PDB file of C-alpha atoms in Angstrom:
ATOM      1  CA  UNK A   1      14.870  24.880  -5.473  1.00 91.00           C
ATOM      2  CA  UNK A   2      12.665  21.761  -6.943  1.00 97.00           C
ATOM      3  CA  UNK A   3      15.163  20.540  -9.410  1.00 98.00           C
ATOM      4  CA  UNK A   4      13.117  18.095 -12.299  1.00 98.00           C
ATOM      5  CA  UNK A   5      14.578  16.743 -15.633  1.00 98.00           C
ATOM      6  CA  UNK A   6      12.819  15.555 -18.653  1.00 98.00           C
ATOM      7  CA  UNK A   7      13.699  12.835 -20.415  1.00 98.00           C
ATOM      8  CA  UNK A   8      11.997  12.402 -24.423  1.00 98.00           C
ATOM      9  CA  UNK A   9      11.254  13.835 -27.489  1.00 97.00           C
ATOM     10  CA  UNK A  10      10.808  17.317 -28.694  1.00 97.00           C
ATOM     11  CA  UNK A  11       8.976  18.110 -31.574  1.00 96.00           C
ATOM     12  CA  UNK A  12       7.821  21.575 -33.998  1.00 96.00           C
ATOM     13  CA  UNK A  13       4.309  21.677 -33.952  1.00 91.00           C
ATOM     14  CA  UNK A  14       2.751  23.224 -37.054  1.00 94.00           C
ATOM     15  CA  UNK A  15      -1.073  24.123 -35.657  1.00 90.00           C
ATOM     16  CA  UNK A  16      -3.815  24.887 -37.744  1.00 93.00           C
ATOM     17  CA  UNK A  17      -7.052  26.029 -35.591  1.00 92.00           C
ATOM     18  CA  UNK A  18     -10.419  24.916 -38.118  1.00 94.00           C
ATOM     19  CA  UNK A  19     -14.163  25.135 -37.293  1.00 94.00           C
ATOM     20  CA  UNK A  20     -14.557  21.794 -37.152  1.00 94.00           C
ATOM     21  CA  UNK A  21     -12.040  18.750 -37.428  1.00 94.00           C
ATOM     22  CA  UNK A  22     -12.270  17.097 -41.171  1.00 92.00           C
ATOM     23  CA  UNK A  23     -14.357  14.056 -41.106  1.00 91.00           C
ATOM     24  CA  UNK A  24     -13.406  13.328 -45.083  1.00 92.00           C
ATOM     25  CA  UNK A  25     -10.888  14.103 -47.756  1.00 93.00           C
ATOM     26  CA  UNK A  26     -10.936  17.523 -48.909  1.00 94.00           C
ATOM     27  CA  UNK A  27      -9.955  21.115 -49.277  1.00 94.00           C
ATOM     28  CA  UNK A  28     -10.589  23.031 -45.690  1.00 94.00           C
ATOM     29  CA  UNK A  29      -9.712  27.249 -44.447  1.00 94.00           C
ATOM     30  CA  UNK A  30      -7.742  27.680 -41.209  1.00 95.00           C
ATOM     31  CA  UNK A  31      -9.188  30.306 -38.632  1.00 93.00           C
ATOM     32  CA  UNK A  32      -5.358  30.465 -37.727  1.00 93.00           C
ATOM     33  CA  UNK A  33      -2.515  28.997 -37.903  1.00 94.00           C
ATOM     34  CA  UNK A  34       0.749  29.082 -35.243  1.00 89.00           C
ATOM     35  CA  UNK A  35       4.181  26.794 -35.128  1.00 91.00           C
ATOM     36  CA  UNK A  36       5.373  26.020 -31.381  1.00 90.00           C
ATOM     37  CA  UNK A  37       7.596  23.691 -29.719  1.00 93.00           C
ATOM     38  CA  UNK A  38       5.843  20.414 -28.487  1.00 92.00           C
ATOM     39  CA  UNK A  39       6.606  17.146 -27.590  1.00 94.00           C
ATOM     40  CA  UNK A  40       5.820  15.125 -24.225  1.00 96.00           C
ATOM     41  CA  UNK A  41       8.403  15.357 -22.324  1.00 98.00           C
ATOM     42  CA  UNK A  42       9.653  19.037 -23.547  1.00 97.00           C
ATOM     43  CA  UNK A  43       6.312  20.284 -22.968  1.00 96.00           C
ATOM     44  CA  UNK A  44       6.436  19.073 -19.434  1.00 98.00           C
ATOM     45  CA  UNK A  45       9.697  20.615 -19.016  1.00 98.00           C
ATOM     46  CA  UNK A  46       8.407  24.102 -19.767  1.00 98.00           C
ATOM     47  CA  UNK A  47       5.669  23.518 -17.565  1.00 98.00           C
ATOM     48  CA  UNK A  48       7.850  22.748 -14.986  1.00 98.00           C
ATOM     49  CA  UNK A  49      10.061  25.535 -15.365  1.00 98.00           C
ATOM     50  CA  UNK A  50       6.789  28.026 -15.635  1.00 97.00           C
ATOM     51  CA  UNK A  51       5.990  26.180 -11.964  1.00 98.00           C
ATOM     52  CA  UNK A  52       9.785  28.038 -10.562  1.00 97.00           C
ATOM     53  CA  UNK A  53      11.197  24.311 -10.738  1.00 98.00           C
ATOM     54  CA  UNK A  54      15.033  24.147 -12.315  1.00 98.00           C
ATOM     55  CA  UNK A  55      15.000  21.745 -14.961  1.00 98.00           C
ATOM     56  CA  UNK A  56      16.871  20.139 -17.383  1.00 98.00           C
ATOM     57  CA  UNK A  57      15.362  18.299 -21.464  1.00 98.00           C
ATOM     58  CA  UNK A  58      17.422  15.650 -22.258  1.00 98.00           C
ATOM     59  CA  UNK A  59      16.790  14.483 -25.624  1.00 98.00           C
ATOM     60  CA  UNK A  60      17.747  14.304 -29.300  1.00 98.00           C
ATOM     61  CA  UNK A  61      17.282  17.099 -32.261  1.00 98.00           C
ATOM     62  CA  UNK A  62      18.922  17.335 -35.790  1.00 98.00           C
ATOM     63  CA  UNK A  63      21.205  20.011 -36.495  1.00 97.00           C
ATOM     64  CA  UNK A  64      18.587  21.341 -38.736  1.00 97.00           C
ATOM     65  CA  UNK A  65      17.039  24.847 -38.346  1.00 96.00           C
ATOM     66  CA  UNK A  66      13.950  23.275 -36.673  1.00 97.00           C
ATOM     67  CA  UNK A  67      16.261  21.162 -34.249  1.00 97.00           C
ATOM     68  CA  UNK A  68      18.058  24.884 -33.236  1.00 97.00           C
ATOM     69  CA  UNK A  69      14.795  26.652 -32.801  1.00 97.00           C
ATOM     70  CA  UNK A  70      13.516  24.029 -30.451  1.00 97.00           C
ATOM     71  CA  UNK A  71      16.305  24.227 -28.426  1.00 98.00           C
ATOM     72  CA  UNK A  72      16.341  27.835 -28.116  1.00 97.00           C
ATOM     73  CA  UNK A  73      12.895  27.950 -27.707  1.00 97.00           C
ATOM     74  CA  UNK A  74      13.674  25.752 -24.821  1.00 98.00           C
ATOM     75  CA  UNK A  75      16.402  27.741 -23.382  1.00 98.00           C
ATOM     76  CA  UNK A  76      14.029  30.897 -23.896  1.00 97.00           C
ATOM     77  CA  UNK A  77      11.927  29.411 -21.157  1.00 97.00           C
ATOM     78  CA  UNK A  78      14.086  28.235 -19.133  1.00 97.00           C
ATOM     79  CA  UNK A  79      14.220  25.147 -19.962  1.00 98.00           C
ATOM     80  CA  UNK A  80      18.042  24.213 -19.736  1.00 98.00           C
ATOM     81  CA  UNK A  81      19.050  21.886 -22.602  1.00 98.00           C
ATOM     82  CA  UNK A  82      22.798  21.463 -21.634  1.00 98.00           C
ATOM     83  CA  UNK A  83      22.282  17.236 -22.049  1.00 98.00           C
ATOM     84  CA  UNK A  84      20.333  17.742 -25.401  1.00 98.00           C
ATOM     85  CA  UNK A  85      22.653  15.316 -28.139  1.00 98.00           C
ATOM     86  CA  UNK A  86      22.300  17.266 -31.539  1.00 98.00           C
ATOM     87  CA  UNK A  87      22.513  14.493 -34.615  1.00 98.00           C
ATOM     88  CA  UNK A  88      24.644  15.936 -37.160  1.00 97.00           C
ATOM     89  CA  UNK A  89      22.738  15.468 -40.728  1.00 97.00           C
ATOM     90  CA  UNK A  90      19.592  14.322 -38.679  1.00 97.00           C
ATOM     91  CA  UNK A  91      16.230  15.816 -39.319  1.00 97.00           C
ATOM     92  CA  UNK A  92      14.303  16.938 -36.288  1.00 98.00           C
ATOM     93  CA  UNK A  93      10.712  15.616 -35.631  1.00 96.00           C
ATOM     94  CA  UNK A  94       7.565  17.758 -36.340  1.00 95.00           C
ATOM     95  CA  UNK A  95       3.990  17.196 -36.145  1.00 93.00           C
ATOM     96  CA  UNK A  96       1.182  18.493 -37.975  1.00 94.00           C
ATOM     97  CA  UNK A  97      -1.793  19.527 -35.383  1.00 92.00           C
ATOM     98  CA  UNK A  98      -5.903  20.357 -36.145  1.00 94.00           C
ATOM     99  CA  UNK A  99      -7.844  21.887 -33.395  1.00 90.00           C
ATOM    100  CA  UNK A 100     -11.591  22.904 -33.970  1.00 92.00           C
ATOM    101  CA  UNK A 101     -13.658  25.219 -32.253  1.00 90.00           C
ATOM    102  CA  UNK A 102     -14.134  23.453 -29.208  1.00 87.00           C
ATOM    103  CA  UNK A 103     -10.496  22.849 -28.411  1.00 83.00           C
ATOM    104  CA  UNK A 104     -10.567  19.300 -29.754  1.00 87.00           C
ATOM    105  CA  UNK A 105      -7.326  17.742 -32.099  1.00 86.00           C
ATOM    106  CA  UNK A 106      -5.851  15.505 -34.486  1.00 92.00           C
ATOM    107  CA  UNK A 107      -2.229  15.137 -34.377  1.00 90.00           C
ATOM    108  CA  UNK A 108      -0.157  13.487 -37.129  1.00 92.00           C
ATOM    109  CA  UNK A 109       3.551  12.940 -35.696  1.00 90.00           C
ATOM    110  CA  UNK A 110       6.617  12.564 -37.547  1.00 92.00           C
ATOM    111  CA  UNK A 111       9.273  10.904 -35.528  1.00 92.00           C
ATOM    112  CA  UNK A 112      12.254  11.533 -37.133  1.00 95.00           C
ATOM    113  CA  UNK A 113      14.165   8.405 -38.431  1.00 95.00           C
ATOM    114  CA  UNK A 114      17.153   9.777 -38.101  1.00 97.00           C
ATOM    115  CA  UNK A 115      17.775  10.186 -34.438  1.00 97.00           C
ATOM    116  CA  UNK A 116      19.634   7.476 -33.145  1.00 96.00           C
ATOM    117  CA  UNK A 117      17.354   5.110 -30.389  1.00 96.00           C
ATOM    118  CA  UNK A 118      20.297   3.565 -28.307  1.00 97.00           C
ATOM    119  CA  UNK A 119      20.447   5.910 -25.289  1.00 98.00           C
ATOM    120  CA  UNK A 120      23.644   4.356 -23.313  1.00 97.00           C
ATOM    121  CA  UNK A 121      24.932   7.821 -23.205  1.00 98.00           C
ATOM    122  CA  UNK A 122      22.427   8.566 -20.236  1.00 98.00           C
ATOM    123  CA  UNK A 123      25.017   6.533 -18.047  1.00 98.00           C
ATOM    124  CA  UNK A 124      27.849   9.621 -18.430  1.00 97.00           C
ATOM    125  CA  UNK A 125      24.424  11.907 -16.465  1.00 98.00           C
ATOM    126  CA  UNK A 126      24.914  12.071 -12.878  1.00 98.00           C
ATOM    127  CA  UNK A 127      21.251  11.668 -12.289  1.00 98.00           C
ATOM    128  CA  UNK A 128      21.287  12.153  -8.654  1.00 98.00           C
ATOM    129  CA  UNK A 129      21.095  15.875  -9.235  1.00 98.00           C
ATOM    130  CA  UNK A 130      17.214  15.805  -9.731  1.00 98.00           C
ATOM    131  CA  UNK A 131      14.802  15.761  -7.381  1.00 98.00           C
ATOM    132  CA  UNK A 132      12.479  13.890  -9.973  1.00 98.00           C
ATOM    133  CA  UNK A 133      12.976  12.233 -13.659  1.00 98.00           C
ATOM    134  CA  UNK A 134      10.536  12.543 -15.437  1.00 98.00           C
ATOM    135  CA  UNK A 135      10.219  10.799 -18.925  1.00 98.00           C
ATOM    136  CA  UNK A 136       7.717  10.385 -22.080  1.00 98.00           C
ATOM    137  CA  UNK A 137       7.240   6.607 -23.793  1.00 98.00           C
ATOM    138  CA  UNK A 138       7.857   8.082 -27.084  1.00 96.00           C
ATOM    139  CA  UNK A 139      12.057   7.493 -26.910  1.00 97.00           C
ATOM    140  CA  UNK A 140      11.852   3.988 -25.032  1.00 98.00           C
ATOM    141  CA  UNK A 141      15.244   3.586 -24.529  1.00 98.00           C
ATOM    142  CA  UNK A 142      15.752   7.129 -23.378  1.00 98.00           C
ATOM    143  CA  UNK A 143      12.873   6.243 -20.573  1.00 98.00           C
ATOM    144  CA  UNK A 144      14.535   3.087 -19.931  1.00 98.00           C
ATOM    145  CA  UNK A 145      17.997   4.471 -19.209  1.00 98.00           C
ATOM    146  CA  UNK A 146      17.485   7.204 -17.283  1.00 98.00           C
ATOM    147  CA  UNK A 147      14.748   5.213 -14.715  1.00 98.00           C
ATOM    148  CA  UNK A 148      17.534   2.757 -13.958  1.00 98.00           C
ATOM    149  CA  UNK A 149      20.128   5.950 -13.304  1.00 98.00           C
ATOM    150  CA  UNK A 150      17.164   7.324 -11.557  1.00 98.00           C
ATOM    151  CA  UNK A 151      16.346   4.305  -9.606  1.00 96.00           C
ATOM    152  CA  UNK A 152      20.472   3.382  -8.547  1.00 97.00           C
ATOM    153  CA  UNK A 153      20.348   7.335  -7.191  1.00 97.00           C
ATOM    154  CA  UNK A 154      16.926   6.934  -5.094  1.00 97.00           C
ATOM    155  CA  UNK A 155      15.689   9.408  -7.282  1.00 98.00           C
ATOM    156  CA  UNK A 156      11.638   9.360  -7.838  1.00 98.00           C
ATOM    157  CA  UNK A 157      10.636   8.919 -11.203  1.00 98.00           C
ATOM    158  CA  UNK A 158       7.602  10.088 -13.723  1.00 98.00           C
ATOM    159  CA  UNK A 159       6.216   8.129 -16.607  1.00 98.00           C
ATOM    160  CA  UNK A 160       4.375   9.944 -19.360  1.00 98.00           C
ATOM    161  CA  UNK A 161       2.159   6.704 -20.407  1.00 98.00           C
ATOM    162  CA  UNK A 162       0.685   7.813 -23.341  1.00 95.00           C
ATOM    163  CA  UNK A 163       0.003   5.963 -26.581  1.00 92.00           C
ATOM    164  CA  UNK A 164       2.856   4.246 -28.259  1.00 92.00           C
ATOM    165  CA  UNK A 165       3.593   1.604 -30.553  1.00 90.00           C
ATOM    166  CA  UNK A 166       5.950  -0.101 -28.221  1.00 92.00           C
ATOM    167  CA  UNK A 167       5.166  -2.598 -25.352  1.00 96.00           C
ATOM    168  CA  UNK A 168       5.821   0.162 -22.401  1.00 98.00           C
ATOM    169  CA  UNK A 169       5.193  -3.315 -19.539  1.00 97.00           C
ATOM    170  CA  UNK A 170       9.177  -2.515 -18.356  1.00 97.00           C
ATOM    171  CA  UNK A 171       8.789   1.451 -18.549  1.00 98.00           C
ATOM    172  CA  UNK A 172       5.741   1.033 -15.934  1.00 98.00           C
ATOM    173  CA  UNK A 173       7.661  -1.487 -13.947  1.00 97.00           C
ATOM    174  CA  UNK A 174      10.389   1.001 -13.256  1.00 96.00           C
ATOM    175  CA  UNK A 175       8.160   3.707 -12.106  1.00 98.00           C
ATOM    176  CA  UNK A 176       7.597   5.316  -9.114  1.00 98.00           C
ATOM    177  CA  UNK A 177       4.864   7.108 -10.653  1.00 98.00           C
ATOM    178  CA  UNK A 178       2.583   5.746 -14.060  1.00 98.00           C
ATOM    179  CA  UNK A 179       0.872   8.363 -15.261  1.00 98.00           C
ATOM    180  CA  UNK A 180      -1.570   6.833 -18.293  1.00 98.00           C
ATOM    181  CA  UNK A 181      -3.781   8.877 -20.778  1.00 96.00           C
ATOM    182  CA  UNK A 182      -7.046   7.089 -22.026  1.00 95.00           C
ATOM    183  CA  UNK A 183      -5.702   5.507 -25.005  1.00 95.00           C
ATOM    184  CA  UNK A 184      -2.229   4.393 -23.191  1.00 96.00           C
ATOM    185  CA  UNK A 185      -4.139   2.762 -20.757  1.00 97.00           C
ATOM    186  CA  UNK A 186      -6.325   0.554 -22.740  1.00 96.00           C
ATOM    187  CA  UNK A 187      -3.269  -0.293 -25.314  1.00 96.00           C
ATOM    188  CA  UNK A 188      -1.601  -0.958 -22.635  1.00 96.00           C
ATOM    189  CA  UNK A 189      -4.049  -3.341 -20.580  1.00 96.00           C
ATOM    190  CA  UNK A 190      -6.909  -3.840 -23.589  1.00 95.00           C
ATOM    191  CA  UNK A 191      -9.883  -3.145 -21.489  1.00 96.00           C
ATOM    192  CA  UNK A 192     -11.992  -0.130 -21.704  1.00 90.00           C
ATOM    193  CA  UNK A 193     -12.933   0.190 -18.334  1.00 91.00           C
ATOM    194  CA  UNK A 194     -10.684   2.975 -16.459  1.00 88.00           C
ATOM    195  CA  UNK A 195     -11.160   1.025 -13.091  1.00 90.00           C
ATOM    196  CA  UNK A 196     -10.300  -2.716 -14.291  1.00 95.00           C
ATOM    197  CA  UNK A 197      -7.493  -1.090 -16.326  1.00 96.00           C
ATOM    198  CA  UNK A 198      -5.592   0.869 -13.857  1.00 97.00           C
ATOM    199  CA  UNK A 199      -5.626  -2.571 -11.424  1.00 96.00           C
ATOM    200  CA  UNK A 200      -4.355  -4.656 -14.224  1.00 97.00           C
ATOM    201  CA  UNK A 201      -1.621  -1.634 -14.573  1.00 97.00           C
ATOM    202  CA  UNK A 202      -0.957  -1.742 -11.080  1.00 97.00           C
ATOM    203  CA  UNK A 203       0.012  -5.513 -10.894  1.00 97.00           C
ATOM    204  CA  UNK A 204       3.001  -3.851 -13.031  1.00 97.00           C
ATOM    205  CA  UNK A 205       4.418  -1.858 -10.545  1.00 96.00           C
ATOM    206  CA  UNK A 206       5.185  -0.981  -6.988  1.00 95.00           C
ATOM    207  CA  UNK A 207       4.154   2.023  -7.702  1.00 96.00           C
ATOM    208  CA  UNK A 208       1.355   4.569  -7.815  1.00 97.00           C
ATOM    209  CA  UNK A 209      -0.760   4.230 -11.338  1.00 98.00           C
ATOM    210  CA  UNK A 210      -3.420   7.265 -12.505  1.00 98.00           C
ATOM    211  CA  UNK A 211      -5.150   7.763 -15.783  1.00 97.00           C
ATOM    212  CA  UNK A 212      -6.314  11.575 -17.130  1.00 96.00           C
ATOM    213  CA  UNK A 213      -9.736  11.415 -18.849  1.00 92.00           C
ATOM    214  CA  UNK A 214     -10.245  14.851 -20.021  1.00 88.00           C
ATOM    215  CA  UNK A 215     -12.554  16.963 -18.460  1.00 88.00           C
ATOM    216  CA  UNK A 216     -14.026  14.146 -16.322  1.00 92.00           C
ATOM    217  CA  UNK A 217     -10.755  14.541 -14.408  1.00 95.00           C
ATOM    218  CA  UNK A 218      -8.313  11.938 -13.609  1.00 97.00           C
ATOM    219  CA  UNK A 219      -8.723   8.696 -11.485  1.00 97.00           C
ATOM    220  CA  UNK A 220      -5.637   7.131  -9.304  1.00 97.00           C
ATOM    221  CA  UNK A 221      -5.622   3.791  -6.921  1.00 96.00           C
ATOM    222  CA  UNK A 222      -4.563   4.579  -3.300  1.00 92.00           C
ATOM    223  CA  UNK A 223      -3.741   1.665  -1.414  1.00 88.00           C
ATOM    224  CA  UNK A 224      -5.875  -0.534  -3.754  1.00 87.00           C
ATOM    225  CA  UNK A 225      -8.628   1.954  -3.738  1.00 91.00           C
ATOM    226  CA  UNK A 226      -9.769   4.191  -6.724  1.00 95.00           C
ATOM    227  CA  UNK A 227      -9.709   7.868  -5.731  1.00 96.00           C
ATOM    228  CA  UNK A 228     -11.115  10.573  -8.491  1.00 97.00           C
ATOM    229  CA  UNK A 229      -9.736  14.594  -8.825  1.00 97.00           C
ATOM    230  CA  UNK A 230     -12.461  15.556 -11.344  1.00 96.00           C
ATOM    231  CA  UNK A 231     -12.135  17.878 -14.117  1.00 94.00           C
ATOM    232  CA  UNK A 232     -12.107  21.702 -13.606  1.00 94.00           C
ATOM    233  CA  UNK A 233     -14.571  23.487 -15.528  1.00 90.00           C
ATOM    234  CA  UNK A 234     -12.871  26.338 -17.863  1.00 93.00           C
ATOM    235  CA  UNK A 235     -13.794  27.929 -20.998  1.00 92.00           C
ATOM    236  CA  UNK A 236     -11.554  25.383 -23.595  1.00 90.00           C
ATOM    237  CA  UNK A 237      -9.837  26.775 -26.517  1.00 88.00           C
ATOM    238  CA  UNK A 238      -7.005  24.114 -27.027  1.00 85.00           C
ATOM    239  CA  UNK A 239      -6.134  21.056 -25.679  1.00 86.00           C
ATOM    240  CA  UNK A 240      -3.111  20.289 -26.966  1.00 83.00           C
ATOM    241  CA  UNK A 241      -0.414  19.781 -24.824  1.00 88.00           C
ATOM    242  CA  UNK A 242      -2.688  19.234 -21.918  1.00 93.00           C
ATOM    243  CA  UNK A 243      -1.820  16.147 -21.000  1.00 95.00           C
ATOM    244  CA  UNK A 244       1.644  17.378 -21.124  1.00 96.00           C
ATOM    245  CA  UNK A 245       1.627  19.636 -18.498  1.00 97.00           C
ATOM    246  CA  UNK A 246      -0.511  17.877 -16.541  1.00 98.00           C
ATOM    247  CA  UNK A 247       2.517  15.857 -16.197  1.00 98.00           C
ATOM    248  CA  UNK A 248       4.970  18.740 -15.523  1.00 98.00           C
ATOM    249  CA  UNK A 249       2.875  20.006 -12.948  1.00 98.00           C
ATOM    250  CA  UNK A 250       2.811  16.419 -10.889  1.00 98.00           C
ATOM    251  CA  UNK A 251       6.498  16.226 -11.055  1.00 98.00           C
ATOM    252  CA  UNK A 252       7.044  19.254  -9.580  1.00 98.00           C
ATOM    253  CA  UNK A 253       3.962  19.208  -7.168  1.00 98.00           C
ATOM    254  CA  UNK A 254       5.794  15.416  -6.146  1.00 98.00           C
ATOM    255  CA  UNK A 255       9.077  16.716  -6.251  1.00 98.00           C
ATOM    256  CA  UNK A 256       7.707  18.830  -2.777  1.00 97.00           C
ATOM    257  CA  UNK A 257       6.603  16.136  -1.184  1.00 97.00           C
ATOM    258  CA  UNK A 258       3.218  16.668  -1.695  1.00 97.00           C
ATOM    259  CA  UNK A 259       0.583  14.464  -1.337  1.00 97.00           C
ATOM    260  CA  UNK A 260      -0.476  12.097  -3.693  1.00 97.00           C
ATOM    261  CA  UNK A 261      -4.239  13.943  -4.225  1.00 97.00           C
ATOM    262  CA  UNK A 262      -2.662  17.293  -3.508  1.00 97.00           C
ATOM    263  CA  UNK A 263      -0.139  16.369  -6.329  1.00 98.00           C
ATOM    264  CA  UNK A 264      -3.169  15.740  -8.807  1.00 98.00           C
ATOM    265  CA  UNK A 265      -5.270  18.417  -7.880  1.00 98.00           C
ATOM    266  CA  UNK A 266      -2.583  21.025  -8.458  1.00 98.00           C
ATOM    267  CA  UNK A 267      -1.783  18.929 -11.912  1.00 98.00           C
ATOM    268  CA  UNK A 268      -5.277  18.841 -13.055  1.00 97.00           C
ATOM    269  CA  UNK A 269      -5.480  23.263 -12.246  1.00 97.00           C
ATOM    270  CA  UNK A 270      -2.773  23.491 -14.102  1.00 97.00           C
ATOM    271  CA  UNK A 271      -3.371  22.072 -17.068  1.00 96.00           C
ATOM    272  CA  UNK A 272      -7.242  23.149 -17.337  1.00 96.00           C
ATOM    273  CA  UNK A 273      -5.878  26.870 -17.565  1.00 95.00           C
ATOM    274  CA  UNK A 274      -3.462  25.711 -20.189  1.00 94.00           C
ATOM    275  CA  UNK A 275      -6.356  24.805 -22.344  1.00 93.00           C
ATOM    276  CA  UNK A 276      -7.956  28.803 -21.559  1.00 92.00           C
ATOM    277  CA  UNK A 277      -5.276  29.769 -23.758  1.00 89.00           C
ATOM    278  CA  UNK A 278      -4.302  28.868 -27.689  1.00 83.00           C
ATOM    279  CA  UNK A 279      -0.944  26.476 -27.977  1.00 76.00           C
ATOM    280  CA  UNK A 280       0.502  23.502 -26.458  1.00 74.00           C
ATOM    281  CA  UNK A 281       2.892  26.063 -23.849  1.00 87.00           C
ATOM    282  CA  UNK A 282       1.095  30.062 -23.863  1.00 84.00           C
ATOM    283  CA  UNK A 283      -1.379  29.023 -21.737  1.00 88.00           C
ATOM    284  CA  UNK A 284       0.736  27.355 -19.139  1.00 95.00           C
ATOM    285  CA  UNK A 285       0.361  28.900 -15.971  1.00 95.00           C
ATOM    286  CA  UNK A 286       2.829  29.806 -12.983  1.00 96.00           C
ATOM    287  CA  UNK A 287       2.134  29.024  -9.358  1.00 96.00           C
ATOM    288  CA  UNK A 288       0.317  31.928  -7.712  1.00 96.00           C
ATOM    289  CA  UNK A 289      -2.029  32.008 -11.136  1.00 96.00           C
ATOM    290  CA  UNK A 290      -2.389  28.327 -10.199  1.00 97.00           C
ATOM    291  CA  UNK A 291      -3.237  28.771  -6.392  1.00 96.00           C
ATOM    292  CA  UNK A 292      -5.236  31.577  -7.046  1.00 96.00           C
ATOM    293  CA  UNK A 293      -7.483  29.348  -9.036  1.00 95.00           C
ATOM    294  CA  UNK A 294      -7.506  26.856  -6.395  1.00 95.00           C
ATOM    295  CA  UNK A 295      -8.981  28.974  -4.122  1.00 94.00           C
ATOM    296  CA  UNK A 296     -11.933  29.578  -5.865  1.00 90.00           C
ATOM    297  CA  UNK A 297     -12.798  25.573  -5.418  1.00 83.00           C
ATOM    298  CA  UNK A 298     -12.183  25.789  -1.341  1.00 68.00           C
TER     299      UNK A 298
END
């Protein structure tokens, strides 16, 4: 059994599906409108679970009732949440999410002040239990913590680069595995160009360094060189949590030993049929949905 934990935030996503994305202030009609677990690295987690891995979410929630219904939501897909620290009198975080007809979004995330940062507790985890830790840049110290507990095990580990305030130079340099979005890419290096940006990441770290560009696919260096899984063409409906799963999927496709452009092939299958279906989880798919797919490409 591929055994994966993820290591970040988890947040209630409140998603209102519109025509079009607002471009100006005003009064707009949702088509729908749906509330689902989300975050990074929880997202990733049910992904990997959908994907027959055992895994574990280690993170923070209020006791709130949108902290318990994340968790259980969690639990109901078999996520286990066993390390999850519950903040007594702590709000949990929530985001509010757009998505127009094309599958495009606007998120607005509220990171809850109240959950305590420091992350020293990670050290009382035997970590060597996982085949792979995975972990979002969105609770630093979290990331920080459990790469050097992955790191004194031998344990392989994951890094959800995406956009964050925070300088996330040391969370790269611990990884075995960088795995960038667009935007966390250029804040990260502040060039535009995918190519000069992933070799400026890769001076960072001993490791392997890829970026996701949508549906132009993602791009990765091998041994210096850039290499390019493209995009998988699907009917979009929503794109949220894409990059999310993405992630789930290459943990668990790495966690096998899989090649490096097996590992992102698999990835990228898995989360274009995400985005077939409304939600940041509904759409995820499981493995023989996944290699089915596949096969259609051979």
């Amino acid at each position: 059994m591929t055994r994966i934990v993820c290591v970040g935030i988890t947040v209630l996503d409140r998603i209102w599906y519109l025509s079009d994305l607002p471009k100006e202030g005003g009064k707009y009609v949702a088509n729908n409108y749906t509330e689902v677990g989300g975050g990074p690295a929880a997202t990733a987690a049910v992904a990997a679970a959908k994907l027959g891995a055992q895994v574990d979410f280690i993170g923070r929630v209020g006791d709130d009732d949108t902290g318990n219904r994340l968790l259980a939501e969690l639990e109901s897909l078999g996520v286990n949440t066993r390390y999850t620290r519950v903040v007594k009198g702590a709000r949990s975080s929530q985001s509010a999410v757009l998505v127009d007809a094309s599958g495009e979004r606007i998120i607005a995330n509220y990171p809850s002040p109240d959950l305590p940062a420091e992350a020293d507790w990670l050290r009382e985890i035997d970590f060597s239990q996982w085949d792979v830790v995975l972990a979002d840049v969105r609770w630093h110290d979290g990331a920080k913590q459990a790469f050097t507990c992955a790191r004194e095990q031998g344990v392989t580990t994951v890094l959800d680069a995406d956009i964050t305030p925070q300088d996330i130079s040391e969370l790269v340099a611990f990884s075995d595995h960088a795995a960038f979005s667009a935007p966390g890419l250029q804040r990260l290096t502040s060039l535009s160009s995918p190519v000069d940006a992933l070799k400026k990441a890769q001076t960072l770290t001993n490791g392997h360094v890829y970026v996701t560009q949508g549906k132009e696919g993602c791009y990765w260096l091998e041994a210096g060189e850039l290499c390019h899984q493209p995009g998988f063409s699907v009917e979009v409906v929503d794109t949220t949590g894409a990059g999310d799963v993405f992630h789930g999927a290459l943990a668990v496709s790495l966690a096998q030993k899989a090649r490096v452009a097996e590992a992102v092939q698999f990835a990228s299958a898995v989360a274009a049929l995400k985005c077939t279906r409304p939600g940041g989880r509904a759409g995820i798919p499981d493995c023989d949905q996944t290699r089915s797919f596949l096969s259609l490409f051979v």
